[in-house]
CSV table of C-alpha atoms in Angstrom, one decimal:
chain,number,residue,atom,x,y,z
A,1,MET,CA,8.5,80.8,96.6
A,2,SER,CA,9.0,82.9,93.5
A,3,SER,CA,10.8,82.2,90.3
A,4,THR,CA,13.9,83.8,91.6
A,5,LYS,CA,16.6,81.2,91.9
A,6,PHE,CA,18.5,81.1,95.3
A,7,VAL,CA,21.9,79.5,95.7
A,8,ILE,CA,22.9,77.8,98.8
A,9,ALA,CA,26.4,77.6,99.6
A,10,PRO,CA,26.9,74.7,102.2
A,11,CYS,CA,30.2,74.2,104.1
A,12,MET,CA,32.4,71.6,102.2
A,13,GLY,CA,34.6,70.6,105.2
A,14,VAL,CA,35.7,67.1,105.1
A,15,GLY,CA,35.2,64.9,108.0
A,16,LYS,CA,33.4,67.4,110.3
A,17,ILE,CA,30.0,66.8,111.6
A,18,VAL,CA,29.0,70.4,111.2
A,19,ALA,CA,29.9,70.4,107.4
A,20,ASN,CA,27.8,67.3,107.1
A,21,VAL,CA,25.1,69.1,108.6
A,22,THR,CA,25.2,72.1,106.3
A,23,ARG,CA,25.2,69.8,103.2
A,24,ARG,CA,22.3,67.7,104.4
A,25,ALA,CA,20.2,70.7,105.2
A,26,ALA,CA,20.9,72.4,101.8
A,27,TYR,CA,20.0,69.2,99.9
A,28,LEU,CA,16.8,68.8,101.9
A,29,VAL,CA,15.8,72.4,101.0
A,30,HIS,CA,16.9,71.9,97.3
A,31,ARG,CA,14.9,68.8,97.1
A,32,ALA,CA,11.9,70.6,98.4
A,33,HIS,CA,12.3,73.5,96.0
A,34,PRO,CA,14.3,72.2,92.9
A,35,ASP,CA,13.0,74.9,90.6
A,36,THR,CA,14.1,77.9,92.9
A,37,THR,CA,17.3,76.7,94.5
A,38,ALA,CA,20.8,75.4,93.4
A,39,ILE,CA,23.5,74.2,95.5
A,40,LEU,CA,26.9,75.8,95.1
A,41,SER,CA,30.2,73.7,95.2
A,42,LEU,CA,32.7,75.9,96.9
A,43,PRO,CA,35.7,73.7,95.8
A,44,ALA,CA,34.5,74.1,92.0
A,45,LEU,CA,33.9,77.8,92.6
A,46,MET,CA,37.4,78.2,93.8
A,47,ALA,CA,38.9,76.0,90.9
A,48,GLY,CA,37.3,78.6,88.6
A,49,ASP,CA,34.3,76.5,87.3
A,50,ALA,CA,32.3,78.7,84.9
A,51,GLU,CA,29.0,77.4,85.9
A,52,GLN,CA,29.6,77.8,89.6
A,53,ARG,CA,31.1,81.5,89.1
A,54,ALA,CA,27.7,82.1,87.0
A,55,LEU,CA,25.7,81.0,89.8
A,56,VAL,CA,27.1,83.4,92.4
A,57,ALA,CA,27.2,86.2,89.7
A,58,ASN,CA,23.7,85.9,88.7
A,59,HIS,CA,21.7,84.7,91.8
A,60,PRO,CA,21.4,85.7,95.4
A,61,VAL,CA,23.6,83.5,97.5
A,62,ILE,CA,22.8,82.1,101.2
A,63,LEU,CA,26.1,81.1,102.7
A,64,PHE,CA,26.0,78.4,105.3
A,65,ASP,CA,29.3,78.0,107.3
A,66,GLY,CA,29.9,75.0,109.2
A,67,CYS,CA,32.5,75.9,111.9
A,68,GLY,CA,34.3,79.1,113.4
A,69,GLU,CA,36.8,78.7,110.5
A,70,ARG,CA,34.3,80.4,108.2
A,71,CYS,CA,36.1,79.1,105.1
A,72,GLY,CA,33.0,80.0,102.9
A,73,MET,CA,33.1,83.6,103.9
A,74,HIS,CA,36.7,83.8,103.3
A,75,ILE,CA,36.3,82.3,99.9
A,76,PHE,CA,33.5,84.7,99.1
A,77,HIS,CA,35.6,87.6,100.3
A,78,GLN,CA,38.5,86.6,98.3
A,79,LEU,CA,36.3,86.3,95.1
A,80,GLY,CA,34.4,89.6,95.8
A,81,VAL,CA,31.0,87.9,96.4
A,82,SER,CA,28.6,89.1,98.9
A,83,PRO,CA,26.0,86.5,100.2
A,84,ILE,CA,22.6,87.9,101.0
A,85,ALA,CA,22.6,85.8,104.1
A,86,LYS,CA,25.1,84.1,106.3
A,87,ILE,CA,24.3,81.0,108.6
A,88,GLU,CA,26.6,79.4,110.8
A,89,VAL,CA,26.1,76.1,112.4
A,90,GLY,CA,27.6,77.4,115.7
A,91,GLN,CA,24.8,80.0,116.2
A,92,ILE,CA,22.2,77.3,115.5
A,93,MET,CA,23.8,75.1,118.1
A,94,ALA,CA,23.8,77.8,120.7
A,95,GLU,CA,20.2,78.7,120.3
A,96,THR,CA,19.1,75.1,120.3
A,97,LYS,CA,21.6,74.4,123.3
A,98,MET,CA,23.3,71.5,121.4
A,99,GLY,CA,26.9,70.9,122.3
A,100,PRO,CA,29.5,68.3,123.0
A,101,GLY,CA,28.7,65.0,124.5
A,102,LYS,CA,26.4,63.8,121.8
A,103,THR,CA,27.2,61.1,119.0
A,104,ARG,CA,27.4,62.1,115.6
A,105,GLN,CA,24.2,60.4,114.8
A,106,GLN,CA,22.4,62.4,117.6
A,107,LEU,CA,23.8,65.9,116.3
A,108,MET,CA,22.7,65.0,112.7
A,109,GLU,CA,19.0,64.2,113.7
A,110,GLU,CA,18.7,67.2,116.1
A,111,MET,CA,20.6,69.8,114.3
A,112,ARG,CA,19.2,69.1,110.8
A,113,PRO,CA,15.6,70.5,111.3
A,114,ALA,CA,17.0,73.5,112.9
A,115,ALA,CA,19.5,74.2,109.9
A,116,VAL,CA,16.7,73.5,107.2
A,117,GLU,CA,14.5,75.8,108.9
A,118,ARG,CA,17.2,78.6,109.1
A,119,ILE,CA,17.8,78.2,105.3
A,120,LYS,CA,14.0,78.5,104.8
A,121,ARG,CA,13.8,81.5,107.0
A,122,SER,CA,16.7,83.1,104.8
A,123,LEU,CA,14.9,82.5,101.6
A,124,VAL,CA,11.5,84.2,102.8
A,125,LEU,CA,13.4,87.0,104.2
A,126,THR,CA,15.5,87.5,101.0
A,127,GLU,CA,12.4,87.2,98.9
A,128,LEU,CA,10.6,90.0,100.9
A,129,GLN,CA,14.0,91.9,100.6
A,130,GLN,CA,14.1,91.8,97.0
A,131,LYS,CA,10.0,92.2,96.3
A,132,GLU,CA,9.4,94.9,98.8
A,133,GLY,CA,12.6,96.5,99.3
A,134,ILE,CA,12.7,95.7,102.9
A,135,VAL,CA,16.2,95.7,104.4
A,136,VAL,CA,16.9,92.4,106.3
A,137,THR,CA,20.1,92.3,108.3
A,138,PRO,CA,22.2,89.1,109.0
A,139,ASP,CA,21.0,89.2,112.6
A,140,GLU,CA,17.4,89.0,111.5
A,141,VAL,CA,18.0,85.9,109.6
A,142,GLN,CA,19.7,84.3,112.7
A,143,GLN,CA,16.6,85.0,114.7
């Protein structure tokens, strides 16, 4: 990865398995790439935290929404922030054919690798976009 710092904005929903998946995946990617990633706190951003505002103002952001409510996207829209990539757990679940009828632990174990891979793909595609001027659409990130 390059020296560009990417900000990962995971879902901050409380008590929802999909929110937990986004956070765990973001932490795993950050642990593997601590010098080139940062994790955004959406509640702190909404509260006006200067450090969080600086992150979204100065670095490309990958938004990782947990459910169909898309709270993160609504927050970004309200603040005028445009993420370079958007990932939704629902799309990952559809692609991997995961759904109801599984325990929380089963969903976590099955979804985490797919979520981590989606974040990594977003990082690689975004880096190509910045370095080589290649235009990457949100649909290409989803594939």
